[in-house]
XYZ file of C-alpha atoms in Angstrom:
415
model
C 107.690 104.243 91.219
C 110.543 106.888 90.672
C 111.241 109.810 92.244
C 109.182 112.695 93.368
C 107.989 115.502 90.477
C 104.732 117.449 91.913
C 104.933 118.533 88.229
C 102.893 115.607 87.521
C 100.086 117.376 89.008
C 99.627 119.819 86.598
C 100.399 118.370 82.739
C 96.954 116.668 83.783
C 95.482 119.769 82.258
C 97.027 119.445 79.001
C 96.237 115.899 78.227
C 92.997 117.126 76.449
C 92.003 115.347 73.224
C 94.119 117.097 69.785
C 91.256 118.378 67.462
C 90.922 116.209 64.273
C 92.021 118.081 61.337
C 90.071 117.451 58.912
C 91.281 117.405 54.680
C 90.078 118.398 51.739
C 87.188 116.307 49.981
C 88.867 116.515 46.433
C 92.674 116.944 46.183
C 94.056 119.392 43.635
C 94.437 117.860 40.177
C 98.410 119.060 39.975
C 99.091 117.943 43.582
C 100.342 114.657 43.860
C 99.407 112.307 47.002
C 100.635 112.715 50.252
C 101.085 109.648 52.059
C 99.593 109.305 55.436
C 101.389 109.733 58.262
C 100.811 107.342 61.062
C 102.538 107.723 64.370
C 104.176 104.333 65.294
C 102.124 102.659 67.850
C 101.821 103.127 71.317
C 104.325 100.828 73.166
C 102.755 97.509 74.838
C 102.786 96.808 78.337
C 101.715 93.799 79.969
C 98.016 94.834 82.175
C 98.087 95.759 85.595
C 96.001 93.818 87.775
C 93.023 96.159 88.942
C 93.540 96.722 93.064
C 91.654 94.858 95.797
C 90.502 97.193 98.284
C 89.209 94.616 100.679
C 92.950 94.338 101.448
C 95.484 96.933 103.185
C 97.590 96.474 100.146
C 94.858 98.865 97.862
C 95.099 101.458 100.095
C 97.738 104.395 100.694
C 96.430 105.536 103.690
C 93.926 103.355 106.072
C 92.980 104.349 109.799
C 95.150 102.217 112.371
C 98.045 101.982 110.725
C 100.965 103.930 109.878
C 101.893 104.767 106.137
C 101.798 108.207 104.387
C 99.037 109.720 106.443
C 100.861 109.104 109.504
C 104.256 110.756 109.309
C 105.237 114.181 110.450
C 102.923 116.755 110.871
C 104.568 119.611 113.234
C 104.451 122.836 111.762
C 106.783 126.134 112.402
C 104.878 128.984 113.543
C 106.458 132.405 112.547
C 104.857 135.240 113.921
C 104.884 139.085 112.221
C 107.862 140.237 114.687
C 109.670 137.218 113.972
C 108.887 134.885 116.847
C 108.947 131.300 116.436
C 107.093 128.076 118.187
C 106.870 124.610 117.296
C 103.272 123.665 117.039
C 103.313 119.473 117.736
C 100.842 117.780 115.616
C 97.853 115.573 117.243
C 95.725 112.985 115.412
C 92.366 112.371 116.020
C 92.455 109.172 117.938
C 88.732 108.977 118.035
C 87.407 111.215 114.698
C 83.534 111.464 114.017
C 83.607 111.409 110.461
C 85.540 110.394 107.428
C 87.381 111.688 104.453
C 87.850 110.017 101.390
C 90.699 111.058 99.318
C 92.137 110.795 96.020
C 95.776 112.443 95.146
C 96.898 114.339 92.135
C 98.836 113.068 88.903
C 102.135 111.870 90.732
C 103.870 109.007 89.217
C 106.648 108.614 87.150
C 105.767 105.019 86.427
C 107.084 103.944 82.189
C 103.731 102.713 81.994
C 100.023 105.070 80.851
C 98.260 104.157 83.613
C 100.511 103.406 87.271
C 101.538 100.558 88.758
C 100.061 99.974 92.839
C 103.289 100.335 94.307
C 103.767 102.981 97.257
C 106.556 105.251 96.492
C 108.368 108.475 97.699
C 105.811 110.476 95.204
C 102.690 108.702 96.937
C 104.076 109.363 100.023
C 104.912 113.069 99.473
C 102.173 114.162 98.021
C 99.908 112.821 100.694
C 102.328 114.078 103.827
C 101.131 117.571 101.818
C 97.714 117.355 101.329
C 95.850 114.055 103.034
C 97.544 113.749 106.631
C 96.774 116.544 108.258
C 93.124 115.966 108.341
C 93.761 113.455 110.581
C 93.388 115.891 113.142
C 90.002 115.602 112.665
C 88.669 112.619 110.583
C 89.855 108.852 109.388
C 91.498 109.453 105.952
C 91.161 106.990 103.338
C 93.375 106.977 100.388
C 92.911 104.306 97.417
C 95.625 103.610 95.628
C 94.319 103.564 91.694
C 95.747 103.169 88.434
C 96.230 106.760 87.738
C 97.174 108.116 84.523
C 101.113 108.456 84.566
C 102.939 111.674 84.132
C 105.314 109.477 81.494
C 101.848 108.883 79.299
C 100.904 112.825 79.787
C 104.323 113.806 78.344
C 103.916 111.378 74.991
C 100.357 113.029 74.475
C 101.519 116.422 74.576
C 104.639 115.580 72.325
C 101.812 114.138 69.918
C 103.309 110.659 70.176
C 100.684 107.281 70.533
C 99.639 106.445 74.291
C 97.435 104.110 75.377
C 97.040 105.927 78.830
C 93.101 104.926 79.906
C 91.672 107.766 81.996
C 88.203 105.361 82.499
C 90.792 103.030 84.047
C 91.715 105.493 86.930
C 88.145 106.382 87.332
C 87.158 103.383 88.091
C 89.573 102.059 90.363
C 88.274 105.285 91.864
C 84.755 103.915 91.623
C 85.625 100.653 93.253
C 87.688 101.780 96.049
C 84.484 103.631 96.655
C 81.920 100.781 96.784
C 84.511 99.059 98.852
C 84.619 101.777 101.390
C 80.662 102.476 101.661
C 80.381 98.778 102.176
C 83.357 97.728 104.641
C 84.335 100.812 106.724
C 81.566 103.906 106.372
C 78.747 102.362 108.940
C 76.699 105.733 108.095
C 79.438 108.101 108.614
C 79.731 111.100 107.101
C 82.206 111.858 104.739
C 84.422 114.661 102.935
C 85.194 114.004 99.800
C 88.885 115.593 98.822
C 91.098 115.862 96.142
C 93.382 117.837 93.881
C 93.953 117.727 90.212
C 93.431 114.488 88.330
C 92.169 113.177 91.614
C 89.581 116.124 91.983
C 88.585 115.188 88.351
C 87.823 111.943 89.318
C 85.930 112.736 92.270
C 84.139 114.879 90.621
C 83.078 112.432 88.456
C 82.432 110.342 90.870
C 80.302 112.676 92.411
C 78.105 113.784 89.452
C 77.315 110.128 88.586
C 77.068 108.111 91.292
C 76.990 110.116 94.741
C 74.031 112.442 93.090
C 71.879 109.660 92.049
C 71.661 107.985 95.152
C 69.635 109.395 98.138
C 71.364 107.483 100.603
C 74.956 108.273 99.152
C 73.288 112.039 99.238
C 72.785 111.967 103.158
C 76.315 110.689 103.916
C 78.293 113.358 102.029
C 79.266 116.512 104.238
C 81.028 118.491 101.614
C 83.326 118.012 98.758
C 86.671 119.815 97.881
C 87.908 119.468 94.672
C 91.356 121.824 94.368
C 92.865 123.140 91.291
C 90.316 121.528 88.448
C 87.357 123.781 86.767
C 84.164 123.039 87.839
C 81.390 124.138 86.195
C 78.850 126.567 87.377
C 75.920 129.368 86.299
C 77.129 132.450 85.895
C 75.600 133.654 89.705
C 74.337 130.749 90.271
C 75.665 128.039 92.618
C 74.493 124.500 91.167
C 73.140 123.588 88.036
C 76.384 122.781 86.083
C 78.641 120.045 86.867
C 76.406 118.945 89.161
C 72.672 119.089 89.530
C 71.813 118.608 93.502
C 75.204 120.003 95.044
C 75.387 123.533 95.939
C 78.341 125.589 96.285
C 79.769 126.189 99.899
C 77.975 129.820 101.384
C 78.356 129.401 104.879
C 80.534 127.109 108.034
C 77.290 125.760 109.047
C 76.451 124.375 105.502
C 77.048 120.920 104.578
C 76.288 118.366 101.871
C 77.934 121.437 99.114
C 81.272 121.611 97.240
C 84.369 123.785 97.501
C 86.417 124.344 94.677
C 88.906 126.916 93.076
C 92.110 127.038 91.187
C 94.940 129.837 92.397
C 96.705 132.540 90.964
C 98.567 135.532 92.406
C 96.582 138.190 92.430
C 99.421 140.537 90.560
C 99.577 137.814 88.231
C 96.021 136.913 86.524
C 95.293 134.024 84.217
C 96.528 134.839 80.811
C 94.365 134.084 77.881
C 96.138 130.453 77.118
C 95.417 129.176 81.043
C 93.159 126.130 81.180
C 92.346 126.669 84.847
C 89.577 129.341 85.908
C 87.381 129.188 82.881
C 84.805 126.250 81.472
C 83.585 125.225 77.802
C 79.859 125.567 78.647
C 78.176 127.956 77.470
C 76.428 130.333 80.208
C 78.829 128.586 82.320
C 81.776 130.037 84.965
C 84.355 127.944 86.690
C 83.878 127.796 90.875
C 85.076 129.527 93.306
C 84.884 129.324 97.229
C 87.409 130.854 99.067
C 87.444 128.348 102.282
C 88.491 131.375 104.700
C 85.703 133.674 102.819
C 82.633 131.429 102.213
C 80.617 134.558 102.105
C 82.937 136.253 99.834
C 85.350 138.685 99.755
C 89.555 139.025 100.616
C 90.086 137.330 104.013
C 93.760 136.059 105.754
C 94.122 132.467 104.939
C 95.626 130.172 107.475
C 98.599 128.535 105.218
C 100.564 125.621 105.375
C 103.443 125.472 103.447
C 106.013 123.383 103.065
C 109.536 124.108 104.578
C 111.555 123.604 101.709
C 108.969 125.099 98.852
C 106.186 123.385 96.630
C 108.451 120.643 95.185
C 110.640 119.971 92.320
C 108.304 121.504 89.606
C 109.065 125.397 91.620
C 111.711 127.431 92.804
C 113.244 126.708 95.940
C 111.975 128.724 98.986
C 114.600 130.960 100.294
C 114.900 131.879 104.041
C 111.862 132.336 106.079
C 113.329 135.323 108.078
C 115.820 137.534 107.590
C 118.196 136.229 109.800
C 118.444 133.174 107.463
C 117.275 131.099 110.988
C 116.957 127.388 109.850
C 113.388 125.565 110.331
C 113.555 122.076 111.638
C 109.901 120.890 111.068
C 108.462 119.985 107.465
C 105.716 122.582 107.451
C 105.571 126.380 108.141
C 102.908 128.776 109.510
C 103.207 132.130 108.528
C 100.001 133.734 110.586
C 98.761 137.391 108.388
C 101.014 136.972 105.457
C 98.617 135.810 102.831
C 95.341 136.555 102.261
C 92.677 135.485 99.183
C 90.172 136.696 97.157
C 87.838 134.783 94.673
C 87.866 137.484 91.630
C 86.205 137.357 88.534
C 88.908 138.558 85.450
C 88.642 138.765 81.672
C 86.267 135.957 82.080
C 88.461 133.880 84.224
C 87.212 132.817 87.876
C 89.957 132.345 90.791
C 91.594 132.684 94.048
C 93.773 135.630 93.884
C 96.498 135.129 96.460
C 98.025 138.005 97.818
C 100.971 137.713 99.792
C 101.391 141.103 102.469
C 104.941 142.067 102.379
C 105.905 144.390 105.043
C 109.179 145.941 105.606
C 108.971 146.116 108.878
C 108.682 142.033 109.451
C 111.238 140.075 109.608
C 109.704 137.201 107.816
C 109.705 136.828 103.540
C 108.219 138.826 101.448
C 107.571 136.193 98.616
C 106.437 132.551 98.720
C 107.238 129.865 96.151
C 104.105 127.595 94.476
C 104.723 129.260 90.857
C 105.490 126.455 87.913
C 108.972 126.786 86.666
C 110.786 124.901 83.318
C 113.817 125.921 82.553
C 114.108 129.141 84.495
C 110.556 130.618 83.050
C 107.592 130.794 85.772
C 104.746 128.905 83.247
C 102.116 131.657 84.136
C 99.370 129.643 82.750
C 99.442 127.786 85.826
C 99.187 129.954 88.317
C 100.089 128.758 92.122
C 98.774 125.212 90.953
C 101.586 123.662 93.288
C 100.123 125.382 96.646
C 96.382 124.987 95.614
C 95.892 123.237 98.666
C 98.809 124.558 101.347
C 97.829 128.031 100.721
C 94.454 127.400 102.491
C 95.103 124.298 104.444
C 93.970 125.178 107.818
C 91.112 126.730 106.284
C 90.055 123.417 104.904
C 90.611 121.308 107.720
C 88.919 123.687 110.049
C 86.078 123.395 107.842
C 85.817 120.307 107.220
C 85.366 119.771 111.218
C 82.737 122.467 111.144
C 80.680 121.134 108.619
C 80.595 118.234 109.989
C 79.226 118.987 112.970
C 76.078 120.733 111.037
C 75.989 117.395 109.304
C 75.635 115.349 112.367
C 72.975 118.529 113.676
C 75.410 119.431 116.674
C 76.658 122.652 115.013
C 79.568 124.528 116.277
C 79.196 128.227 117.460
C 80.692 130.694 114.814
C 84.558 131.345 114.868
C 86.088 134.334 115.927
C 87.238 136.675 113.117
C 90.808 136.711 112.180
């Protein structure tokens, strides 16, 4: 593994298929031929042996141990006037129910598909998005074969790659089985992921999970961040998937949540591949975690101290004194808010972030793709997906379950 690039995360989006270009069936007499041109072939690399997830080795993050689901969790809590408070951060040490995660396109690896070795991108990636649900459940993490950011930039460049996307499915699929059949015991479960893992479990979902009643009864809810998933236009299953409704309510379970961010001043332009499906009669998803019922509500973000990683800006100071903040994540209570909005036939969270002159604290947030200087608007707030409503979704996810286990919680108090 190399170094950390969150990047990876999104190119997933552009390693679609280039359309076959088809040639003329009779050549023009005068013209003489034109050699083919064939791209050199993809460079060989020896197999990688598929992971064994009956051993701790296949797993990034397992219950009971510590690895990247375990570190660091305390969170900076900057109120409207300024005021700050260190909120410490408390794992479950008995959690009723499960989640089952898969992380986004990280790894820097030469080869198409990764290698199974933990490093600092693993790790980081799951400090942002896996660990803090284990405030409420047992997170478990496969490692897989993943297609490789390296293999996503020789696609897009048009050069030969022999990246196999079946591979990292099922890897996927196996670390699954493995999981059902050694450590589930008729839990329930949240399915979670983001990007090419929220592909994958989607997938997963569709084809396996839906065709088996008692895979059915086990599943409390699914989110699948910043990938399109596929819809009726007003309906809420019937798509992608054929049994699993779209989240409506707190109290519902065994439904998906899923959604794909931009800033509200800052719509998907006509070139973004995020917000809008191929089907016909079709619309991409989206359920806002803090609005299942719809419309704009606060959303209780966590964001990362430093910004959303090497692929953005840097975050500048969080208040205006230029105060330093000592703990890896930041709370910034009434600042954001989200909307799902419908938009020149493009469905999405629109983020919104409340700048007031009278607070001390920013008036922007970072999360916005940058190369070379230029924000990639096409991508939206890809980076923060997840942050942006992550105490939304962990809060839900503990709700949910509850209604899954038929011991529902009472309502929450409105923000």
């Amino acid at each position: 593994m190399k170094r950390l690039l969150p990047i990876g995360a999104l190119i997933m989006a552009f390693a679609q298929p280039a359309t076959a270009q088809s040639t003329p069936a009779v050549a023009p007499a005068a013209a003489p031929p034109v050699p083919a041109v064939v791209p050199p072939p993809a460079p060989q690399f020896a197999a990688i042996p598929a992971p064994d997830y009956n051993t701790d080795a296949g797993w990034l993050c397992l219950p009971g141990r510590q690895d990247a689901c375990t570190v660091d969790q305390n969170v900076t809590v900057i109120t409207g006037d300024g005021k700050r408070k260190v909120v410490k951060f408390k794992a479950d040490l008995a959690p009723k129910y499960d989640c089952f995660y898969v992380y986004p396109t990280v790894s820097l690896d030469p080869t198409p598909n990764s290698d199974l070795n933990i490093g600092p991108e693993e790790k980081q990636v799951a400090a942002s998005q896996a660990a803090r649900f284990t405030a409420k459940c047992r997170v478990y993490a496969p490692l897989y074969r993943q297609v490789t950011l390296t293999a996503l930039r020789d696609i897009m460049a048009g050069k030969a790659s022999a990246a196999d996307r079946k591979l990292a499915y099922l890897d996927v699929e196996a670390a699954w089985r493995t999981y059902r059949e050694k450590y589930q015991a008729g839990r329930g479960v949240v399915l979670i992921g983001h990007s090419q893992g929220a592909g994958i479990l989607k997938q997963l979902l569709a084809e396996v999970i839906e065709n088996d009643a008692s895979q059915r009864r086990l599943l409390i809810a699914a989110y699948l961040l910043g990938t399109n998933v596929a819809v009726p236009a007003g309906g809420d299953v019937g798509g992608d998937f054929k049994r699993t409704k779209l989240c409506k309510a707190m109290d519902q379970y065994d439904c998906v949540v899923s959604y794909v961010t931009f800033r509200a001043d800052s719509p998907p332009p006509e070139n973004s591949r995020f917000g809008k499906v191929p089907q016909p009669g079709m619309v991409a998803a989206c359920v806002n975690p803090a609005a299942l019922g719809g419309g704009k509500a606060v959303t209780d973000a966590i964001l990362g101290t430093k910004g959303a990683g090497l692929a953005s800006a840097p975050m500048g100071p969080w208040t205006s004194d230029n105060a330093p903040v000592t703990t890896p994540f930041v709370s910034v209570p009434g600042l954001i808010s989200a909307e799902c909005v419908s938009n020149g036939g493009f469905n999405y969270l629109a983020v919104t972030v409340n700048a007031n002159p009278q607070d001390p604290r920013t008036d922007t947030i970072v999360g916005d793709v940058v190369v070379n200087g230029a924000i990639l608007k096409d991508w939206g707030l890809h980076l923060i997906d997840m942050p942006v409503e992550m105490g939304d979704l962990v809060n839900l996810s503990e709700y949910q379950a509850a209604s899954w286990r038929g011991t529902p919680m009472a309502p929450p108090k409105k923000k």
